[in-house]
Tab-separated table of C-alpha atoms in Angstrom:
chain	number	residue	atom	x	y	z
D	1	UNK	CA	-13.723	54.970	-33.915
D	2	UNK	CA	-12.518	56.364	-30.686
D	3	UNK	CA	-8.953	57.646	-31.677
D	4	UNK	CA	-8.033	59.340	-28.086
D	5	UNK	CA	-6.452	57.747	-25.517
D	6	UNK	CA	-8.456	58.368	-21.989
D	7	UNK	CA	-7.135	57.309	-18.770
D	8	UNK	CA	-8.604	54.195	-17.623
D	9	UNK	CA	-10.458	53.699	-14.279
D	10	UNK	CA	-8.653	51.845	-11.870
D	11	UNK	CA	-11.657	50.390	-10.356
D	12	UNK	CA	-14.712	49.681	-12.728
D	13	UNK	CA	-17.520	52.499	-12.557
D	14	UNK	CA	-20.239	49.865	-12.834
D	15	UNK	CA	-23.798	50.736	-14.754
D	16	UNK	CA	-25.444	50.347	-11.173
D	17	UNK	CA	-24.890	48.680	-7.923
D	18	UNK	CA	-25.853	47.944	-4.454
D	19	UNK	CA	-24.482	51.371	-1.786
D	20	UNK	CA	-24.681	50.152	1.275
D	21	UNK	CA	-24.922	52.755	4.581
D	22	UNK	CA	-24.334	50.082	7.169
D	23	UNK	CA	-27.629	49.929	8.962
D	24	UNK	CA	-28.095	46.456	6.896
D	25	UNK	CA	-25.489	44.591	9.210
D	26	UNK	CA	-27.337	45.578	12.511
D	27	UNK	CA	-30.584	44.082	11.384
D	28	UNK	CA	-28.408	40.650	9.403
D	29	UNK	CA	-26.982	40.362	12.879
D	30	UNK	CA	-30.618	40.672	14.687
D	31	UNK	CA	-31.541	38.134	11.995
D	32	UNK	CA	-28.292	35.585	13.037
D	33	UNK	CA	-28.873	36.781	17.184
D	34	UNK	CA	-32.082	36.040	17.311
D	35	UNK	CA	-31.618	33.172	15.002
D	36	UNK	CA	-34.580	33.679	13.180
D	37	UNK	CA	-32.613	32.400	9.720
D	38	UNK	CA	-35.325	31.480	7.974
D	39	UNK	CA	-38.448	32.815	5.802
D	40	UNK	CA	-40.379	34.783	8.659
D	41	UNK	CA	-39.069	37.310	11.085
D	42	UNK	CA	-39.224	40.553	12.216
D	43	UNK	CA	-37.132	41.862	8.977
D	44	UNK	CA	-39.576	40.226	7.007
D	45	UNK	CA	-42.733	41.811	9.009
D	46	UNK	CA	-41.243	45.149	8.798
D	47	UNK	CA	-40.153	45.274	5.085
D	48	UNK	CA	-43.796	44.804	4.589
D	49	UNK	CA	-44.597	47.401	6.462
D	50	UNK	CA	-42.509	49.759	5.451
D	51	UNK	CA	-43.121	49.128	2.117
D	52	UNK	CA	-46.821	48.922	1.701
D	53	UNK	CA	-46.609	52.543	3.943
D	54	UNK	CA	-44.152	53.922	1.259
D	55	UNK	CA	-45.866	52.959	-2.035
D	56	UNK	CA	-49.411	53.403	-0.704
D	57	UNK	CA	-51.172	50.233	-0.464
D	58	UNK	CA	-52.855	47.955	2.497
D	59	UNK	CA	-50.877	44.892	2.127
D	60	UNK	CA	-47.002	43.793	0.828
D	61	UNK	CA	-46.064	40.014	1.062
D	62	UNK	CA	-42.214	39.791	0.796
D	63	UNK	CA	-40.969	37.123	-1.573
D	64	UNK	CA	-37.453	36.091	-2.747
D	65	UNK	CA	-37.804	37.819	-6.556
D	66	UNK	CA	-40.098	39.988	-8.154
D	67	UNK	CA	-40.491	37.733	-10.667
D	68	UNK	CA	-41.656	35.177	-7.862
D	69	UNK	CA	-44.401	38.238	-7.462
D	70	UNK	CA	-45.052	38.407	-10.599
D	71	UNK	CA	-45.867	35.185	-11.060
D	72	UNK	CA	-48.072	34.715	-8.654
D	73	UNK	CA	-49.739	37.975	-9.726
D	74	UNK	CA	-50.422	36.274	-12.917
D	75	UNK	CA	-51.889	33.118	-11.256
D	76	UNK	CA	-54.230	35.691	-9.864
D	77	UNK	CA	-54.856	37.438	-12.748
D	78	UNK	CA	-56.164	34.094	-14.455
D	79	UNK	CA	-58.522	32.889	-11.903
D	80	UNK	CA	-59.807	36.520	-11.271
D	81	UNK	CA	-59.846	37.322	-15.076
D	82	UNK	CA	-61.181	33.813	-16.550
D	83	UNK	CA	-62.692	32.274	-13.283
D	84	UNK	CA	-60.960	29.256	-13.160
D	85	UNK	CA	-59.883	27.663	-10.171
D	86	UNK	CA	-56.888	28.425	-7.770
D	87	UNK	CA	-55.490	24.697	-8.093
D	88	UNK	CA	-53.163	23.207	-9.783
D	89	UNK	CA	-51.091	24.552	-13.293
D	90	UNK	CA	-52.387	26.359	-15.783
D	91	UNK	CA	-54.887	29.661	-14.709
D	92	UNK	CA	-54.119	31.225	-17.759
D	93	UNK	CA	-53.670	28.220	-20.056
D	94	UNK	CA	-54.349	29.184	-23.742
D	95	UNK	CA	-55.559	32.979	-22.986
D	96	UNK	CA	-53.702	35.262	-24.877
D	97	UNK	CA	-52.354	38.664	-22.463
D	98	UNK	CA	-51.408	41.807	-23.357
D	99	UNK	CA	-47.547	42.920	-22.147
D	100	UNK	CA	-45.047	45.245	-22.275
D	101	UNK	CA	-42.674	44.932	-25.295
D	102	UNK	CA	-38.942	46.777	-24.446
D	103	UNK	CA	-38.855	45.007	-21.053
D	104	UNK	CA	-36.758	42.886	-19.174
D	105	UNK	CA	-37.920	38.860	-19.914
D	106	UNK	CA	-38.659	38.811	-15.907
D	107	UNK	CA	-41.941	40.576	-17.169
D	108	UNK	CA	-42.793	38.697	-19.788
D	109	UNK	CA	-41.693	34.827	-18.175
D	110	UNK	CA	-44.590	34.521	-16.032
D	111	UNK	CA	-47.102	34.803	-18.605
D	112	UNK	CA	-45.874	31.303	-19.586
D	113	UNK	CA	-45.402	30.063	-16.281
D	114	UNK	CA	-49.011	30.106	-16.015
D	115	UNK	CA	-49.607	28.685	-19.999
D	116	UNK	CA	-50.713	32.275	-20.870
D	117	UNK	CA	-49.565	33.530	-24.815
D	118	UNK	CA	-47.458	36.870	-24.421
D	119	UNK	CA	-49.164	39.261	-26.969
D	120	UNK	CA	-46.791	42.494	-27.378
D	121	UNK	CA	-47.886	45.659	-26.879
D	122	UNK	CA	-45.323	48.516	-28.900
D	123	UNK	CA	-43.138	51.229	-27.209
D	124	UNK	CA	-44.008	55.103	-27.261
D	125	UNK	CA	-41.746	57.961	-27.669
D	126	UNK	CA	-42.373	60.047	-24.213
D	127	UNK	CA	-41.318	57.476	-21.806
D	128	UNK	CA	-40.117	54.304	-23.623
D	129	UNK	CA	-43.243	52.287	-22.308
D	130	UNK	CA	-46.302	50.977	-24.008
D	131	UNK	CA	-48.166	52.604	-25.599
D	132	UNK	CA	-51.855	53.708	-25.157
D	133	UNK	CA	-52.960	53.757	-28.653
D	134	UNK	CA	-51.127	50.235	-29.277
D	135	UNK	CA	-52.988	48.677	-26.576
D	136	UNK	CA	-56.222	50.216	-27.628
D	137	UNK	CA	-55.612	48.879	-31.226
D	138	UNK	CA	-54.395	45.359	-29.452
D	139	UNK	CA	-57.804	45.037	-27.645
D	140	UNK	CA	-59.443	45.491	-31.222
D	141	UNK	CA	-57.891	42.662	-32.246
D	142	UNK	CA	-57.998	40.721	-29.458
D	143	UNK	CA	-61.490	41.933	-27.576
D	144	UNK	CA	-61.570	38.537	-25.100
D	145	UNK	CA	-57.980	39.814	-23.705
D	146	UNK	CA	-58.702	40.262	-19.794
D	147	UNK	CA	-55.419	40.045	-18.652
D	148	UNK	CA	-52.530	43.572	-19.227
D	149	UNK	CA	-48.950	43.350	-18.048
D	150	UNK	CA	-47.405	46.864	-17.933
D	151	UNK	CA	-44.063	47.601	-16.773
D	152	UNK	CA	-41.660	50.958	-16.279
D	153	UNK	CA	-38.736	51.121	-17.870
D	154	UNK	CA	-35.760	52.249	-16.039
D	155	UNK	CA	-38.078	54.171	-13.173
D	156	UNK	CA	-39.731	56.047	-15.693
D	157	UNK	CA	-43.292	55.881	-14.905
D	158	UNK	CA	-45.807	55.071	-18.390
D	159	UNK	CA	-48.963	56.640	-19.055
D	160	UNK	CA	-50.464	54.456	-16.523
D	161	UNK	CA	-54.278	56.544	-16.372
D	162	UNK	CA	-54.259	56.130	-19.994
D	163	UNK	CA	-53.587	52.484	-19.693
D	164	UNK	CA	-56.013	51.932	-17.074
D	165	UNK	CA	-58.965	53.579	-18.493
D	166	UNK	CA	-58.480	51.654	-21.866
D	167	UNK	CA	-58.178	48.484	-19.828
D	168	UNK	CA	-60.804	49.340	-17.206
D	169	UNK	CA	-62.986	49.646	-20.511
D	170	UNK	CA	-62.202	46.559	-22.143
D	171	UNK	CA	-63.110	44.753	-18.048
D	172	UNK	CA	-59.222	43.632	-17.860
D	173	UNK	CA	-57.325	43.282	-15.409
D	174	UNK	CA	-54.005	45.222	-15.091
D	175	UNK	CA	-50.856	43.826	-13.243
D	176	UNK	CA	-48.541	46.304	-13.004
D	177	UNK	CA	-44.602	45.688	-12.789
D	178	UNK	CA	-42.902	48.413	-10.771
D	179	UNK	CA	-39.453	46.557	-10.323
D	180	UNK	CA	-37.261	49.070	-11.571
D	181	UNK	CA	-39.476	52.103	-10.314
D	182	UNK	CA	-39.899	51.781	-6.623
D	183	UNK	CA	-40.111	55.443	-5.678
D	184	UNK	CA	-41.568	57.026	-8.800
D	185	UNK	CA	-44.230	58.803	-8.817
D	186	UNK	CA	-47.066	59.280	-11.506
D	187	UNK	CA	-49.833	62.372	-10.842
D	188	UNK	CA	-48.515	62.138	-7.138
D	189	UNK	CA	-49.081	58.500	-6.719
D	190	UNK	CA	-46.512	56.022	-6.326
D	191	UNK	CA	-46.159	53.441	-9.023
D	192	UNK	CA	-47.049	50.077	-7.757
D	193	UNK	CA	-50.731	51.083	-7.054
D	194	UNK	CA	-52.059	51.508	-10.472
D	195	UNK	CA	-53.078	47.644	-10.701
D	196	UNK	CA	-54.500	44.846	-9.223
D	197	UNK	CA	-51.345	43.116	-8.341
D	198	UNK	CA	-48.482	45.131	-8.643
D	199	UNK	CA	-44.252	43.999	-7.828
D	200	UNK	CA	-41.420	45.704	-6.735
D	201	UNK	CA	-38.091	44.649	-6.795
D	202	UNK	CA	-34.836	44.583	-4.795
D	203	UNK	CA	-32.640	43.204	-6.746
D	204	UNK	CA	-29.101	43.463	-6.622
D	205	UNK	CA	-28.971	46.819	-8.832
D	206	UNK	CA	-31.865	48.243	-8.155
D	207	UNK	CA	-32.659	51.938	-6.391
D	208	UNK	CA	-33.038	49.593	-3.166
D	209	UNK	CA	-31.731	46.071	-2.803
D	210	UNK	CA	-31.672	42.818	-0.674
D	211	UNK	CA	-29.006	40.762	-3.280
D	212	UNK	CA	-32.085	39.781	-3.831
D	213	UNK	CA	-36.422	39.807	-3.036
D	214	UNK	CA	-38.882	41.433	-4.075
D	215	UNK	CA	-42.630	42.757	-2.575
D	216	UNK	CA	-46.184	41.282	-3.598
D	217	UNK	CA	-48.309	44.644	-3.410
D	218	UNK	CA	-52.307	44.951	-3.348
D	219	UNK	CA	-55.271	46.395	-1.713
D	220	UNK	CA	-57.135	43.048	-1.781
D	221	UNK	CA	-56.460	40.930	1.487
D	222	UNK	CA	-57.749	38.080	0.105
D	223	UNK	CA	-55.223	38.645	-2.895
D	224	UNK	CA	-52.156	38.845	-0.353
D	225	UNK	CA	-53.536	36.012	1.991
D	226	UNK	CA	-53.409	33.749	-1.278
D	227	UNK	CA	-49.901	34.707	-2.350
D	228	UNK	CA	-48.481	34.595	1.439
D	229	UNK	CA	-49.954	31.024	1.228
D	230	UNK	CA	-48.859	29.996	-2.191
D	231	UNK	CA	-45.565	31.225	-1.365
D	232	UNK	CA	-44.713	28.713	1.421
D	233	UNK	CA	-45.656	25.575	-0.552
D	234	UNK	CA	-49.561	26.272	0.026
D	235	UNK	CA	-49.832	24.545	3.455
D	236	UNK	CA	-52.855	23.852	4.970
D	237	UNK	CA	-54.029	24.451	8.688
D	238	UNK	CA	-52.532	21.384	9.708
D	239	UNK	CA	-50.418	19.646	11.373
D	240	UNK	CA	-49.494	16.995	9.174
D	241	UNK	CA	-48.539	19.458	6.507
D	242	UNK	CA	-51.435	18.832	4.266
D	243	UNK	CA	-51.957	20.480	0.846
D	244	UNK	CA	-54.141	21.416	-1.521
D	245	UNK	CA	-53.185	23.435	-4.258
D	246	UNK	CA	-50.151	23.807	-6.064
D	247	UNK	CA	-47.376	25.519	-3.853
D	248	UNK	CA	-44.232	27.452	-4.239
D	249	UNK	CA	-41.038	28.207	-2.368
D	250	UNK	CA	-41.470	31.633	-2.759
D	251	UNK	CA	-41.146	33.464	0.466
D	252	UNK	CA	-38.704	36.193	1.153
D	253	UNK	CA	-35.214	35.003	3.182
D	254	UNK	CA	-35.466	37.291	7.158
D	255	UNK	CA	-31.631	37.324	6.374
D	256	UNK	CA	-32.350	39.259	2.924
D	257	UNK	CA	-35.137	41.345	4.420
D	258	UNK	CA	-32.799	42.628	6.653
D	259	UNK	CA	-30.471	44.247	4.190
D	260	UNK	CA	-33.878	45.611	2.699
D	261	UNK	CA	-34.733	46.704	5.893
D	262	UNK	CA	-31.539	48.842	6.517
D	263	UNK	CA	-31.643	50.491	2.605
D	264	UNK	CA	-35.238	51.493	2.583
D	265	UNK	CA	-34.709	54.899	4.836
D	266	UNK	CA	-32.242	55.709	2.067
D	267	UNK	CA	-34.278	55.662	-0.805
D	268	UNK	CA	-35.170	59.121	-0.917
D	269	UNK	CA	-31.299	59.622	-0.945
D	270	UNK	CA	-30.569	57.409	-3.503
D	271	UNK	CA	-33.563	59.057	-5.935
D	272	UNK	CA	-31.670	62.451	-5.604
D	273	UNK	CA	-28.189	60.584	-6.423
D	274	UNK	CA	-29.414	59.109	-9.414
D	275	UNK	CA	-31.513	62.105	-10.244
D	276	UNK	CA	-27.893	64.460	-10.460
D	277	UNK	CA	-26.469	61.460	-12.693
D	278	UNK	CA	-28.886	62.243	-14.668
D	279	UNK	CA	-28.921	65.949	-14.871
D	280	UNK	CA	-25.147	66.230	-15.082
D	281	UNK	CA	-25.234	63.783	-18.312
D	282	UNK	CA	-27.880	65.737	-19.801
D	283	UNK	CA	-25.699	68.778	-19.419
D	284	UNK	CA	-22.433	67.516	-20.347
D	285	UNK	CA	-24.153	65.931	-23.453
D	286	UNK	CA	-25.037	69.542	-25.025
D	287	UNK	CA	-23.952	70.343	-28.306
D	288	UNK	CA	-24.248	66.355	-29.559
D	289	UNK	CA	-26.587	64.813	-31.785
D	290	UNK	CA	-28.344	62.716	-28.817
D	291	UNK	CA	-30.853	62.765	-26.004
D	292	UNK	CA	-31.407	61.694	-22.999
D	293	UNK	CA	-34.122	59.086	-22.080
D	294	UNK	CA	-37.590	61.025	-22.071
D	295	UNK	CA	-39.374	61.436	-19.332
D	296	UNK	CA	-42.930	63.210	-18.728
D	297	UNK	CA	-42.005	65.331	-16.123
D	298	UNK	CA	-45.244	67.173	-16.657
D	299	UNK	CA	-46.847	64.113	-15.210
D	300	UNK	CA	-44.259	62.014	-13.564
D	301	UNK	CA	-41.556	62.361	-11.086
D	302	UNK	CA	-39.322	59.091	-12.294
D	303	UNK	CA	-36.441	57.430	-9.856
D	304	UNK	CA	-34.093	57.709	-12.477
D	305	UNK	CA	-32.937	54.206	-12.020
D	306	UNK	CA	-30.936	54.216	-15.347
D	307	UNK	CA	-29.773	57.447	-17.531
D	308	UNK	CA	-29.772	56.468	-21.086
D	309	UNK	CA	-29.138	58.007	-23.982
D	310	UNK	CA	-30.744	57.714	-28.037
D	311	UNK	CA	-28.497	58.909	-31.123
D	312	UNK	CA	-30.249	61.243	-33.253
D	313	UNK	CA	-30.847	59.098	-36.362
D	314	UNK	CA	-29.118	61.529	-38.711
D	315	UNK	CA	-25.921	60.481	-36.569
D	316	UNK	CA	-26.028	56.900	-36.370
D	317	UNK	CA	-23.190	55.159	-38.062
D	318	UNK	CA	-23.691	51.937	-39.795
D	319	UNK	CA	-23.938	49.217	-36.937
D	320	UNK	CA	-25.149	45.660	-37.086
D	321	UNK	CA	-26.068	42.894	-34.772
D	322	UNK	CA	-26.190	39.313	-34.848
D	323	UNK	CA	-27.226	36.874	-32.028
D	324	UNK	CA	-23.926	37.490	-29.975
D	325	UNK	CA	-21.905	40.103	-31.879
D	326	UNK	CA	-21.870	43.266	-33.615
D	327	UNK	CA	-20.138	45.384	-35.635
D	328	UNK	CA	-20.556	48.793	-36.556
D	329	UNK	CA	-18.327	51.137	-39.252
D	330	UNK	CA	-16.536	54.834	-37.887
D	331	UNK	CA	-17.479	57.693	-39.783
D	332	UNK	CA	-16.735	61.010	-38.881
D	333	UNK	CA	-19.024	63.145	-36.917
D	334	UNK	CA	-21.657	60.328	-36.193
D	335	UNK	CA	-21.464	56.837	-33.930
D	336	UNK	CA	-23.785	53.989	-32.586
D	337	UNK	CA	-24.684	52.422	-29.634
D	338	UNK	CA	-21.802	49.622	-30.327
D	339	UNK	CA	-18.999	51.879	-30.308
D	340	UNK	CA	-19.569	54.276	-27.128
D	341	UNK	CA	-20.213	51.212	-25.195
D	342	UNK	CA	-16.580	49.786	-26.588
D	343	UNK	CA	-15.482	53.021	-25.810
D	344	UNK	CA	-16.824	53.148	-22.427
D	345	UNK	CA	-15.822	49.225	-21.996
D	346	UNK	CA	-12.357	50.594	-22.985
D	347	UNK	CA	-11.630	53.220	-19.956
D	348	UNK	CA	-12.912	50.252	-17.515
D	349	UNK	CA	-16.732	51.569	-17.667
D	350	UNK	CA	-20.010	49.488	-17.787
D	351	UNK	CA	-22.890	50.567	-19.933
D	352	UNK	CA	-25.466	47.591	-22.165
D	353	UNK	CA	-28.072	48.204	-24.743
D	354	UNK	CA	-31.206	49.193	-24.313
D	355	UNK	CA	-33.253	46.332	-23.354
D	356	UNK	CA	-34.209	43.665	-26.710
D	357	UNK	CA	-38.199	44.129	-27.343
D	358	UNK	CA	-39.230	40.856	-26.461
D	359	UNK	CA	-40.875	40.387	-29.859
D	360	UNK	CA	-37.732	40.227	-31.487
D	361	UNK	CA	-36.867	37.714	-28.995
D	362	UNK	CA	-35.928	34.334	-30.490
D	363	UNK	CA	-38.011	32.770	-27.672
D	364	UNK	CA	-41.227	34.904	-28.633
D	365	UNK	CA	-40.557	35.195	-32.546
D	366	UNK	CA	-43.908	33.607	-33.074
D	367	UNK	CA	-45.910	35.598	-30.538
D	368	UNK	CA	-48.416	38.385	-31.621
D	369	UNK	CA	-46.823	41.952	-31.846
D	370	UNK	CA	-49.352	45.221	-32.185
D	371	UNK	CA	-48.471	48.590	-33.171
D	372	UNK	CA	-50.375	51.802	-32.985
D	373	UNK	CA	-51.572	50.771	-36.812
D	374	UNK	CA	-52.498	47.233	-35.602
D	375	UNK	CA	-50.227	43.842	-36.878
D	376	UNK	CA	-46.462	44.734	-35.882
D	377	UNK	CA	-45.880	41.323	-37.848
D	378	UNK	CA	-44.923	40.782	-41.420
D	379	UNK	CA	-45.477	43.914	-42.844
D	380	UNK	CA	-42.058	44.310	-44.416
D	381	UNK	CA	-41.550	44.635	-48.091
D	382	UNK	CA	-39.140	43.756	-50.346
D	383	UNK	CA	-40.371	46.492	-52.867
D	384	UNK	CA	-40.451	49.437	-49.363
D	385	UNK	CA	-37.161	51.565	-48.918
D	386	UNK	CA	-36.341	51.833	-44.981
D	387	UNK	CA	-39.032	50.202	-43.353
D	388	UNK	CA	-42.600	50.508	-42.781
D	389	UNK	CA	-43.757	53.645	-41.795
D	390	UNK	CA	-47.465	54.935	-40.131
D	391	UNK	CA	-49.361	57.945	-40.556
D	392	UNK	CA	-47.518	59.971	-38.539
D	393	UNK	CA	-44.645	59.688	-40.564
D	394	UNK	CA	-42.467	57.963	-37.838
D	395	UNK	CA	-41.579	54.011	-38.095
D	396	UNK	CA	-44.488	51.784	-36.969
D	397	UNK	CA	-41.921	49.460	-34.622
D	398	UNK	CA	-40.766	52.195	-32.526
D	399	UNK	CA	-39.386	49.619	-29.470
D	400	UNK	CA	-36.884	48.196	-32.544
D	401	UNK	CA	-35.561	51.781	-33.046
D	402	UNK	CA	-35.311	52.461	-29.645
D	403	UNK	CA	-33.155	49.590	-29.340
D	404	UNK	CA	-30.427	50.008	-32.711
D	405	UNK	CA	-30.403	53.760	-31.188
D	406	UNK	CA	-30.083	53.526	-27.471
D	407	UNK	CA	-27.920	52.658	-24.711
D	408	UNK	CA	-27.878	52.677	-21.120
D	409	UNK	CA	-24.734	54.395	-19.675
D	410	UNK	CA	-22.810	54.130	-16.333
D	411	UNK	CA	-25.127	55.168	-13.896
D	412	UNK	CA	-23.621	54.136	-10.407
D	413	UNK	CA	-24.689	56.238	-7.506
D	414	UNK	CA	-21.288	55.611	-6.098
D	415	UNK	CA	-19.839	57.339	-9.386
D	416	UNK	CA	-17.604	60.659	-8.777
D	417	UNK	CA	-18.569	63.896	-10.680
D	418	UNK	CA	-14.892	63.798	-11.830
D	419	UNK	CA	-15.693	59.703	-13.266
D	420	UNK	CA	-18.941	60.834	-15.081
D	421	UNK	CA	-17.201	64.061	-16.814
D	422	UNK	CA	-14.499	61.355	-17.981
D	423	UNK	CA	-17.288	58.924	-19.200
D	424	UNK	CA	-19.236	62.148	-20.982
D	425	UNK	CA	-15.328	63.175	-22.936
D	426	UNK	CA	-15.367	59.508	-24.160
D	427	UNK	CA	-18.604	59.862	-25.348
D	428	UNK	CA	-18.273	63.300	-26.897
D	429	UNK	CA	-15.000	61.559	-28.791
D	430	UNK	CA	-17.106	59.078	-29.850
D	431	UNK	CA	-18.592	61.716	-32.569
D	432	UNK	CA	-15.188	63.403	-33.484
């Protein structure tokens, strides 16, 4: 238990939020001038732009999430993937797909939207995203799968060509969810290529945000004529506002798109920000029994959205979790991810866990789980000592272990060196 008494923040250093440059008022006030205070404008026409010119890609329809994109992604997905038609509920009704398990439920949600049965695909140890020889073991299983829903966690791109060629293989289609990676790189590529239909986000604490929106991205213009149409309500050619097929209120605000359109020159800026976080954590975190979220950096060039840290197992105190709570016991020398975010918490800092795998989600606690060694499901045993373990010696649910080891810690671009060395000395007293 923390037994030093740190100096407390007068303002909170916040895990991440919007930094504004001021450019965003000039094209609000266009927006309110020109009184074009609705869901098309030049904001709008130009975050497109500029976004479908930054991530490499012919067309980017702005709507008002990125889950709003990836929903309609998935709508796509069905009627591509199962050839049903574009009307009405229920593309992927009954069709089991392939997703991302240590993910924020934004990825996962959609899936349902569309009557589509979440099947989740484990966590590797290099980047915290799914993992290749999971997914090849899921398609195994499940050979009729045609639909993959792959996302990067905390800007760190995956091993997206490894992904792709194993769903390429199988004739599946891949959407990929790039909301917390907008500027990452993989093999020189910008993430939000690598699939059919791939999303962005701009979120309030993302790398870039609008308070709120998010970008459609594809190379098919038939793809982004259907989700610019499905995402104002699905009107038809006419007059009398006819319809039909099943419409949405999707479309991006020209008020919001401005505020995109004044942070995107910045997001270069804001990589290298987050990027120092990053490096100065790393370095300040020397000597203690924990690393830093992995990257392949061989491979990758991440936006280092989030810096996170993992607590060497040998150094984890006893901690426990319940629906709403936890508790964990001091012992010298070691801690959990409970008490440095208390600790943290404590001097006025924000940090969370690492994000819940979605199959140990009470919402998906029925819903197919794969491993690298196949069922991720029911394969405890009473008569096993410290869970079940594969062939390589490590445990088979590696997103779970992620998740009791991990944290996410303050990573504000707005944060002072001087703040983050304070953070790193409550951290280091965390082991004392």
């Amino acid at each position: 238990m923390l037994t030093k008494n740190f100096e407390k923040f007068e303002e909170k250093v916040f895990l991440a939020t919007p930094t504004m440059h001021g450019e965003e008022l000039k094209y609000i006030q266009e927006a309110y001038d020109t009184n074009w205070m609705t869901t098309a404008g030049t904001n709008i026409n130009e975050v497109e732009r500029l976004c479908a010119e930054k991530v490499g890609v012919k067309y980017a329809v702005g709507l008002s999430a990125g889950t709003a994109s990836l929903h309609l992604s998935m709508k796509l997905a069905g009627i591509e993937a199962y050839g049903m038609p574009a009307v009405g509920h229920g593309c992927l009704e009954g069709h089991k797909v392939f997703c991302t398990d240590m993910t924020f439920d934004a990825t996962v949600n959609p899936v349902v939207y569309e009557g589509g049965i979440p099947v989740f695909i484990d966590t590797e140890d290099d980047t915290w995203n799914m993992d290749p020889v999971a997914l090849k073991k899921a398609f195994e299983i499940y050979p009729e799968v045609k639909v993959v829903v792959c996302a990067h966690l905390y800007g760190t791109p995956g091993k997206i060509d490894e992904i792709n060629a194993i769903v390429k293989e199988h004739g599946a289609i891949l959407v990929e969810d790039a909301a917390e990676s907008f500027g990452a790189t993989y093999k020189g590529v910008q993430t939000g290529t690598f699939g059919h239909y791939n999303t962005i986000s701009f979120n309030g604490n993302k790398i870039i945000t609008g308070s709120a929106g998010g970008c459609f991205l594809t190379n098919s213009k038939e793809a982004a004529e259907k989700v610019r149409k499905w995402s104002t309500q699905a009107r038809e050619a006419a007059a009398w506002y006819q319809h039909e097929e099943l419409g949405y209120n999707y479309r991006m605000s020209n008020v919001i798109a401005g505020v995109i359109r004044g942070q995107l020159p910045y997001l270069e800026e804001h990589i290298a920000q987050k990027k120092a976080i990053y490096a100065r954590y790393k370095e300040g975190f020397k000597g203690l029994p924990v690393q830093m979220n992995p990257m392949d950096l061989e491979n990758s060039e991440p936006n280092y959205w989030l810096s996170c840290l993992i607590i060497d197992k040998e150094a984890m105190c006893p901690q426990v979790r319940g629906e709403h709570e936890a508790l964990f016991t001091p012992e010298h020398g070691k801690s959990c991810p409970t008490e440095i975010l208390q600790a943290i918490a404590s001097i006025n800092g924000e940090g969370r866990p690492i994000w819940k795998p979605m199959h140990m989600q009470p919402i998906y606690r029925l819903n197919p789980f794969i491993t690298r060694e196949g069922n991720g499901r029911a394969v405890t045993n009473a008569y096993i000592a410290g869970g079940i373990m594969g062939s390589d010696g490590k445990l088979l649910d590696r997103g779970v272990d992620i998740f009791e080891r991990g944290l996410c810690l303050p990573s504000d671009n707005k944060m002072t060196p001087e703040q983050q060395d304070r953070i790193i000395e409550v951290v280091r007293a965390c082991f004392e």
